[in-house]
PDB file of C-alpha atoms in Angstrom:
ATOM      1  CA  ALA A 237     -13.494   6.885  -5.440  1.00 90.00           C
ATOM      2  CA  ALA A 238     -11.247   5.884  -8.350  1.00 93.00           C
ATOM      3  CA  VAL A 239     -12.625   8.706 -10.516  1.00 94.00           C
ATOM      4  CA  PHE A 240     -12.135  11.168  -7.653  1.00 95.00           C
ATOM      5  CA  GLN A 241      -8.486  10.173  -7.190  1.00 95.00           C
ATOM      6  CA  ILE A 242      -7.740  10.348 -10.920  1.00 95.00           C
ATOM      7  CA  VAL A 243      -9.387  13.770 -11.205  1.00 96.00           C
ATOM      8  CA  PHE A 244      -7.511  15.004  -8.126  1.00 95.00           C
ATOM      9  CA  SER A 245      -4.181  13.788  -9.560  1.00 96.00           C
ATOM     10  CA  THR A 246      -4.952  15.437 -12.886  1.00 96.00           C
ATOM     11  CA  VAL A 247      -5.778  18.730 -11.179  1.00 96.00           C
ATOM     12  CA  ILE A 248      -2.498  18.622  -9.242  1.00 94.00           C
ATOM     13  CA  TYR A 249      -0.568  17.991 -12.463  1.00 95.00           C
ATOM     14  CA  PHE A 250      -2.497  20.757 -14.291  1.00 96.00           C
ATOM     15  CA  ILE A 251      -1.658  23.229 -11.526  1.00 94.00           C
ATOM     16  CA  GLY A 252       2.012  22.305 -11.737  1.00 94.00           C
ATOM     17  CA  ALA A 253       2.276  22.159 -15.528  1.00 94.00           C
ATOM     18  CA  ASN A 254       0.683  25.605 -15.874  1.00 94.00           C
ATOM     19  CA  GLU A 255       2.714  27.053 -12.993  1.00 92.00           C
ATOM     20  CA  LEU A 256      -0.411  28.221 -11.192  1.00 94.00           C
ATOM     21  CA  LEU A 257       1.171  27.570  -7.785  1.00 90.00           C
ATOM     22  CA  PRO A 258       4.927  27.442  -8.516  1.00 90.00           C
ATOM     23  CA  SER A 259       5.801  27.611  -4.834  1.00 88.00           C
ATOM     24  CA  MET A 260       3.856  24.389  -4.190  1.00 91.00           C
ATOM     25  CA  PHE A 261       4.188  22.214  -7.327  1.00 92.00           C
ATOM     26  CA  ASP A 262       6.776  22.036 -10.097  1.00 92.00           C
ATOM     27  CA  THR A 263       5.899  21.555 -13.775  1.00 93.00           C
ATOM     28  CA  ARG A 264       5.847  17.756 -13.368  1.00 94.00           C
ATOM     29  CA  GLY A 265       3.283  17.863 -10.579  1.00 94.00           C
ATOM     30  CA  ILE A 266       5.795  17.107  -7.826  1.00 93.00           C
ATOM     31  CA  GLY A 267       4.956  18.952  -4.627  1.00 90.00           C
ATOM     32  CA  GLU A 268       7.538  21.146  -2.951  1.00 84.00           C
ATOM     33  CA  PHE A 269       6.486  19.498   0.322  1.00 79.00           C
ATOM     34  CA  ALA A 270       7.784  16.213  -1.147  1.00 71.00           C
ATOM     35  CA  SER A 271      11.409  17.213  -0.790  1.00 70.00           C
ATOM     36  CA  ASP A 272      12.784  13.936  -2.148  1.00 86.00           C
ATOM     37  CA  GLY A 273      10.285  13.705  -5.033  1.00 88.00           C
ATOM     38  CA  VAL A 274      12.710  15.101  -7.614  1.00 89.00           C
ATOM     39  CA  GLN A 275      15.398  12.607  -6.602  1.00 92.00           C
ATOM     40  CA  HIS A 276      12.828   9.798  -6.727  1.00 94.00           C
ATOM     41  CA  LEU A 277      11.890  10.842 -10.257  1.00 94.00           C
ATOM     42  CA  ARG A 278      15.545  10.696 -11.352  1.00 94.00           C
ATOM     43  CA  GLU A 279      15.892   7.187  -9.961  1.00 96.00           C
ATOM     44  CA  ILE A 280      12.638   6.075 -11.604  1.00 96.00           C
ATOM     45  CA  THR A 281      13.844   7.467 -14.928  1.00 95.00           C
ATOM     46  CA  SER A 282      17.051   5.437 -14.608  1.00 95.00           C
ATOM     47  CA  LEU A 283      15.101   2.289 -13.698  1.00 96.00           C
ATOM     48  CA  VAL A 284      12.758   2.714 -16.667  1.00 96.00           C
ATOM     49  CA  GLU A 285      15.728   3.048 -19.014  1.00 95.00           C
ATOM     50  CA  SER A 286      17.231  -0.142 -17.544  1.00 94.00           C
ATOM     51  CA  ILE A 287      14.006  -2.048 -18.207  1.00 94.00           C
ATOM     52  CA  ARG A 288      13.700  -0.692 -21.742  1.00 94.00           C
ATOM     53  CA  ASN A 289      17.289  -1.664 -22.491  1.00 94.00           C
ATOM     54  CA  HIS A 290      16.633  -5.167 -21.075  1.00 91.00           C
ATOM     55  CA  GLU A 291      19.206  -4.560 -18.360  1.00 91.00           C
ATOM     56  CA  VAL A 292      17.488  -6.798 -15.841  1.00 90.00           C
ATOM     57  CA  ARG A 293      20.519  -7.176 -13.626  1.00 91.00           C
ATOM     58  CA  GLU A 294      20.967  -3.404 -13.305  1.00 92.00           C
ATOM     59  CA  TYR A 295      17.307  -3.091 -12.335  1.00 94.00           C
ATOM     60  CA  VAL A 296      17.470  -5.854  -9.736  1.00 90.00           C
ATOM     61  CA  VAL A 297      20.727  -4.787  -8.079  1.00 90.00           C
ATOM     62  CA  SER A 298      19.846  -1.100  -8.134  1.00 91.00           C
ATOM     63  CA  THR A 299      20.074   0.552  -4.726  1.00 90.00           C
ATOM     64  CA  SER A 300      16.790   2.403  -5.375  1.00 92.00           C
ATOM     65  CA  SER A 301      13.995   1.819  -2.895  1.00 92.00           C
ATOM     66  CA  PHE A 302      11.533  -0.996  -3.508  1.00 93.00           C
ATOM     67  CA  HIS A 303       8.602   1.372  -4.060  1.00 94.00           C
ATOM     68  CA  LEU A 304      10.555   3.197  -6.783  1.00 95.00           C
ATOM     69  CA  LYS A 305      11.112  -0.107  -8.585  1.00 95.00           C
ATOM     70  CA  LEU A 306       7.354  -0.630  -8.540  1.00 95.00           C
ATOM     71  CA  TYR A 307       6.753   2.886  -9.812  1.00 97.00           C
ATOM     72  CA  ALA A 308       9.155   2.167 -12.682  1.00 96.00           C
ATOM     73  CA  PHE A 309       6.652  -0.279 -14.203  1.00 96.00           C
ATOM     74  CA  SER A 310       3.878   2.304 -13.989  1.00 96.00           C
ATOM     75  CA  PHE A 311       6.105   4.869 -15.709  1.00 97.00           C
ATOM     76  CA  LEU A 312       7.124   2.293 -18.304  1.00 96.00           C
ATOM     77  CA  LEU A 313       3.486   1.978 -19.397  1.00 96.00           C
ATOM     78  CA  LEU A 314       2.262   5.563 -18.983  1.00 96.00           C
ATOM     79  CA  GLU A 315       5.349   7.653 -19.767  1.00 95.00           C
ATOM     80  CA  PRO A 316       4.657   7.616 -23.536  1.00 94.00           C
ATOM     81  CA  LEU A 317       1.340   9.346 -22.735  1.00 94.00           C
ATOM     82  CA  PHE A 318       2.225  11.634 -19.834  1.00 95.00           C
ATOM     83  CA  GLY A 319       6.020  11.834 -19.812  1.00 94.00           C
ATOM     84  CA  PHE A 320       8.009  11.670 -16.595  1.00 95.00           C
ATOM     85  CA  THR A 321       5.348  13.361 -14.507  1.00 95.00           C
ATOM     86  CA  THR A 322       3.262  12.368 -11.516  1.00 95.00           C
ATOM     87  CA  LEU A 323       0.475  11.180 -13.829  1.00 96.00           C
ATOM     88  CA  SER A 324       2.710   8.323 -14.955  1.00 97.00           C
ATOM     89  CA  ALA A 325       2.675   7.039 -11.370  1.00 96.00           C
ATOM     90  CA  GLU A 326      -1.109   6.630 -11.405  1.00 96.00           C
ATOM     91  CA  ILE A 327      -1.164   2.835 -11.823  1.00 96.00           C
ATOM     92  CA  ILE A 328       0.577   2.264  -8.484  1.00 96.00           C
ATOM     93  CA  ASN A 329      -1.004   5.252  -6.741  1.00 96.00           C
ATOM     94  CA  LEU A 330      -4.533   4.327  -7.804  1.00 97.00           C
ATOM     95  CA  ILE A 331      -4.091   0.665  -6.821  1.00 96.00           C
ATOM     96  CA  CYS A 332      -2.868   1.728  -3.364  1.00 96.00           C
ATOM     97  CA  TYR A 333      -5.695   4.265  -2.945  1.00 97.00           C
ATOM     98  CA  ILE A 334      -8.510   1.876  -3.896  1.00 97.00           C
ATOM     99  CA  SER A 335      -7.018  -1.084  -2.000  1.00 97.00           C
ATOM    100  CA  ILE A 336      -6.637   0.976   1.172  1.00 97.00           C
ATOM    101  CA  LEU A 337     -10.263   2.089   0.985  1.00 97.00           C
ATOM    102  CA  TRP A 338     -11.519  -1.444   0.381  1.00 96.00           C
ATOM    103  CA  LEU A 339      -9.499  -2.817   3.321  1.00 97.00           C
ATOM    104  CA  VAL A 340     -10.643  -0.036   5.669  1.00 96.00           C
ATOM    105  CA  ASN A 341     -14.252  -0.747   4.714  1.00 96.00           C
ATOM    106  CA  ASP A 342     -13.863  -4.511   5.171  1.00 94.00           C
ATOM    107  CA  ILE A 343     -11.962  -4.265   8.463  1.00 93.00           C
ATOM    108  CA  GLY A 344     -14.553  -1.808   9.792  1.00 94.00           C
ATOM    109  CA  LYS A 345     -17.369  -4.226   8.892  1.00 92.00           C
ATOM    110  CA  GLN A 346     -15.553  -7.182  10.457  1.00 88.00           C
ATOM    111  CA  LEU A 347     -14.653  -5.517  13.739  1.00 86.00           C
ATOM    112  CA  PHE A 348     -17.718  -3.258  14.129  1.00 90.00           C
ATOM    113  CA  ASN A 349     -20.552  -2.971  11.602  1.00 91.00           C
ATOM    114  CA  PRO A 350     -21.143  -1.988   7.939  1.00 93.00           C
ATOM    115  CA  GLU A 351     -21.856   1.647   8.820  1.00 94.00           C
ATOM    116  CA  VAL A 352     -18.499   2.028  10.601  1.00 94.00           C
ATOM    117  CA  GLY A 353     -16.725   0.481   7.636  1.00 94.00           C
ATOM    118  CA  LEU A 354     -18.494   2.736   5.141  1.00 95.00           C
ATOM    119  CA  TYR A 355     -18.029   5.993   7.058  1.00 95.00           C
ATOM    120  CA  SER A 356     -14.388   5.172   7.808  1.00 95.00           C
ATOM    121  CA  MET A 357     -13.731   4.441   4.149  1.00 95.00           C
ATOM    122  CA  TRP A 358     -15.209   7.706   2.908  1.00 94.00           C
ATOM    123  CA  GLY A 359     -13.587   9.692   5.695  1.00 94.00           C
ATOM    124  CA  ILE A 360     -10.197   8.475   4.518  1.00 94.00           C
ATOM    125  CA  ALA A 361     -11.100   8.698   0.816  1.00 94.00           C
ATOM    126  CA  LEU A 362     -11.810  12.428   1.145  1.00 92.00           C
ATOM    127  CA  TRP A 363      -9.042  13.275   3.611  1.00 92.00           C
ATOM    128  CA  PRO A 364      -7.043  15.988   1.763  1.00 90.00           C
ATOM    129  CA  SER A 365      -3.541  15.074   2.936  1.00 89.00           C
ATOM    130  CA  PHE A 366      -4.077  11.363   2.253  1.00 93.00           C
ATOM    131  CA  VAL A 367      -5.361  11.991  -1.276  1.00 93.00           C
ATOM    132  CA  LEU A 368      -2.482  14.396  -1.877  1.00 92.00           C
ATOM    133  CA  TYR A 369       0.014  11.741  -0.815  1.00 90.00           C
ATOM    134  CA  THR A 370      -1.445   9.357  -3.395  1.00 93.00           C
ATOM    135  CA  THR A 371      -0.591  11.818  -6.178  1.00 93.00           C
ATOM    136  CA  GLN A 372       3.123  11.829  -5.393  1.00 93.00           C
ATOM    137  CA  LEU A 373       6.022   9.331  -5.399  1.00 93.00           C
ATOM    138  CA  TYR A 374       5.818   8.472  -1.719  1.00 90.00           C
ATOM    139  CA  LYS A 375       6.287   5.064  -0.152  1.00 91.00           C
ATOM    140  CA  THR A 376       3.680   5.931   2.502  1.00 91.00           C
ATOM    141  CA  PRO A 377       0.558   4.661   0.629  1.00 93.00           C
ATOM    142  CA  LEU A 378       2.235   1.314  -0.063  1.00 94.00           C
ATOM    143  CA  PHE A 379       3.354   1.097   3.557  1.00 92.00           C
ATOM    144  CA  ILE A 380      -0.180   1.818   4.806  1.00 93.00           C
ATOM    145  CA  LEU A 381      -1.582  -0.766   2.390  1.00 96.00           C
ATOM    146  CA  MET A 382       0.714  -3.508   3.668  1.00 93.00           C
ATOM    147  CA  LEU A 383      -0.123  -2.696   7.302  1.00 91.00           C
ATOM    148  CA  LEU A 384      -3.838  -2.865   6.527  1.00 94.00           C
ATOM    149  CA  ILE A 385      -3.366  -6.233   4.830  1.00 94.00           C
ATOM    150  CA  LEU A 386      -1.814  -7.556   8.043  1.00 89.00           C
ATOM    151  CA  ILE A 387      -4.665  -6.109  10.122  1.00 88.00           C
ATOM    152  CA  PHE A 388      -7.138  -7.703   7.697  1.00 91.00           C
ATOM    153  CA  VAL A 389      -5.486 -11.115   8.157  1.00 87.00           C
ATOM    154  CA  PHE A 390      -5.333 -10.731  11.940  1.00 83.00           C
ATOM    155  CA  ALA A 391      -9.014  -9.742  12.065  1.00 83.00           C
ATOM    156  CA  ARG A 392      -9.983 -12.838  10.075  1.00 82.00           C
ATOM    157  CA  LEU A 393      -7.959 -15.043  12.403  1.00 78.00           C
ATOM    158  CA  LEU A 394      -9.491 -13.508  15.513  1.00 76.00           C
ATOM    159  CA  LEU A 395     -13.117 -13.452  14.425  1.00 74.00           C
ATOM    160  CA  GLY A 396     -13.507 -16.961  13.164  1.00 65.00           C
ATOM    161  CA  TYR A 397     -11.776 -20.297  12.991  1.00 53.00           C
ATOM    162  CA  GLN A 398     -10.135 -21.122   9.691  1.00 57.00           C
ATOM    163  CA  HIS A 399      -9.333 -24.679   8.648  1.00 59.00           C
ATOM    164  CA  ARG A 400      -5.621 -25.406   8.488  1.00 60.00           C
ATOM    165  CA  ILE A 401      -5.736 -25.565   4.711  1.00 63.00           C
ATOM    166  CA  LEU A 402      -7.409 -22.146   4.575  1.00 69.00           C
ATOM    167  CA  LEU A 403      -4.728 -20.742   6.878  1.00 75.00           C
ATOM    168  CA  ILE A 404      -2.101 -21.241   4.164  1.00 81.00           C
ATOM    169  CA  PRO A 405      -3.358 -18.393   1.899  1.00 86.00           C
ATOM    170  CA  TYR A 406      -3.576 -16.074   4.903  1.00 84.00           C
ATOM    171  CA  PHE A 407      -0.040 -17.020   5.905  1.00 83.00           C
ATOM    172  CA  VAL A 408       1.250 -16.377   2.366  1.00 89.00           C
ATOM    173  CA  ILE A 409      -0.539 -13.007   2.136  1.00 90.00           C
ATOM    174  CA  ALA A 410       0.800 -11.932   5.534  1.00 87.00           C
ATOM    175  CA  LEU A 411       4.314 -13.064   4.622  1.00 88.00           C
ATOM    176  CA  ILE A 412       4.267 -11.092   1.357  1.00 92.00           C
ATOM    177  CA  ALA A 413       2.959  -7.986   3.154  1.00 91.00           C
ATOM    178  CA  LEU A 414       5.589  -8.327   5.880  1.00 87.00           C
ATOM    179  CA  THR A 415       8.353  -8.779   3.294  1.00 90.00           C
ATOM    180  CA  ILE A 416       7.304  -5.629   1.438  1.00 92.00           C
ATOM    181  CA  LEU A 417       7.179  -3.720   4.720  1.00 89.00           C
ATOM    182  CA  TRP A 418      10.730  -4.898   5.413  1.00 88.00           C
ATOM    183  CA  LEU A 419      11.881  -3.799   1.964  1.00 89.00           C
ATOM    184  CA  ILE A 420      10.285  -0.389   2.412  1.00 88.00           C
ATOM    185  CA  ARG A 421      11.325   0.271   6.014  1.00 84.00           C
ATOM    186  CA  TYR A 422      13.941  -2.295   7.033  1.00 78.00           C
ATOM    187  CA  GLU A 423      15.135   0.002   9.826  1.00 79.00           C
ATOM    188  CA  TRP A 424      11.827  -0.589  11.598  1.00 76.00           C
ATOM    189  CA  TRP A 425      12.716  -4.224  12.298  1.00 75.00           C
ATOM    190  CA  LEU A 426      11.619  -3.966  15.934  1.00 79.00           C
ATOM    191  CA  MET A 427       8.097  -3.025  14.880  1.00 78.00           C
ATOM    192  CA  PHE A 428       7.999  -5.968  12.480  1.00 76.00           C
ATOM    193  CA  ILE A 429       8.905  -8.345  15.299  1.00 81.00           C
ATOM    194  CA  GLY A 430       5.953  -6.913  17.219  1.00 82.00           C
ATOM    195  CA  ILE A 431       3.680  -7.443  14.199  1.00 77.00           C
ATOM    196  CA  VAL A 432       4.754 -11.087  13.917  1.00 78.00           C
ATOM    197  CA  SER A 433       4.124 -11.540  17.642  1.00 82.00           C
ATOM    198  CA  ILE A 434       0.596 -10.132  17.248  1.00 77.00           C
ATOM    199  CA  GLY A 435      -0.006 -12.537  14.367  1.00 72.00           C
ATOM    200  CA  VAL A 436       1.086 -15.508  16.442  1.00 77.00           C
ATOM    201  CA  ILE A 437      -1.164 -14.402  19.318  1.00 79.00           C
ATOM    202  CA  CYS A 438      -4.126 -14.090  16.909  1.00 71.00           C
ATOM    203  CA  LEU A 439      -3.479 -17.594  15.599  1.00 72.00           C
ATOM    204  CA  VAL A 440      -3.239 -19.062  19.114  1.00 77.00           C
ATOM    205  CA  VAL A 441      -6.439 -17.298  20.218  1.00 73.00           C
ATOM    206  CA  ASN A 442      -8.173 -18.598  17.114  1.00 68.00           C
ATOM    207  CA  MET A 443      -7.133 -22.190  17.820  1.00 70.00           C
ATOM    208  CA  VAL A 444      -8.048 -22.003  21.521  1.00 74.00           C
ATOM    209  CA  LYS A 445     -11.463 -20.538  20.682  1.00 66.00           C
ATOM    210  CA  PHE A 446     -12.128 -23.318  18.188  1.00 58.00           C
ATOM    211  CA  ARG A 447     -11.180 -26.004  20.714  1.00 62.00           C
ATOM    212  CA  HIS A 448     -13.517 -24.471  23.275  1.00 57.00           C
ATOM    213  CA  GLN A 449     -16.319 -24.513  20.706  1.00 55.00           C
ATOM    214  CA  LEU A 450     -15.666 -28.177  19.955  1.00 48.00           C
ATOM    215  CA  PHE A 451     -15.575 -28.987  23.686  1.00 50.00           C
ATOM    216  CA  GLY A 452     -18.859 -27.144  24.291  1.00 51.00           C
ATOM    217  CA  ASN A 453     -20.557 -28.873  21.357  1.00 50.00           C
ATOM    218  CA  SER A 454     -19.391 -32.287  22.530  1.00 48.00           C
ATOM    219  CA  ILE A 455     -20.908 -31.651  25.989  1.00 50.00           C
ATOM    220  CA  ILE A 456     -24.212 -30.567  24.444  1.00 50.00           C
TER     221      ILE A 456
END
């Protein structure tokens, strides 16, 4: 899957760099369908320069979106090789792509069976629009990844009791995912309240189920 995504990203860049489809991709591999991609690239360029000049404060207080600040580190490492093109975003894009597939596979196995997890994973891995999104400078893959992390945590809480100590890592992971979701789409605050409510319900169900198990075992 990783090789497929890298090859796909390289093909997209090759098409753009050689102006094979100028109406669809520019010479940096940015798709014309990604209307804000050029502006994102300008902001990333500015962020990279701030990091290189050790201007930490300028980087932190920048009004650029959170996902662009993440992309800046990918460009910082890969720009000497690929320049300010979509290929320099591959570290973040590839991490999101592989992580999403792994979570889909695991969630499918938890909630259904291994076959569902496997087929779901490959269905998404080969979905053209999804793969195309992971070659650009979108926030969507990161957003999807954070939502899947929350679903993964909720599934674990629902399907089996976790000791209180083991709940701490799940709580931390969910909190980090929720924070990143807020940073990416803060205007969706109502949805985030709903997500937190679902998490609380999962935790309560988990605790009630465990108490019932203890009660049944004590009777036996």
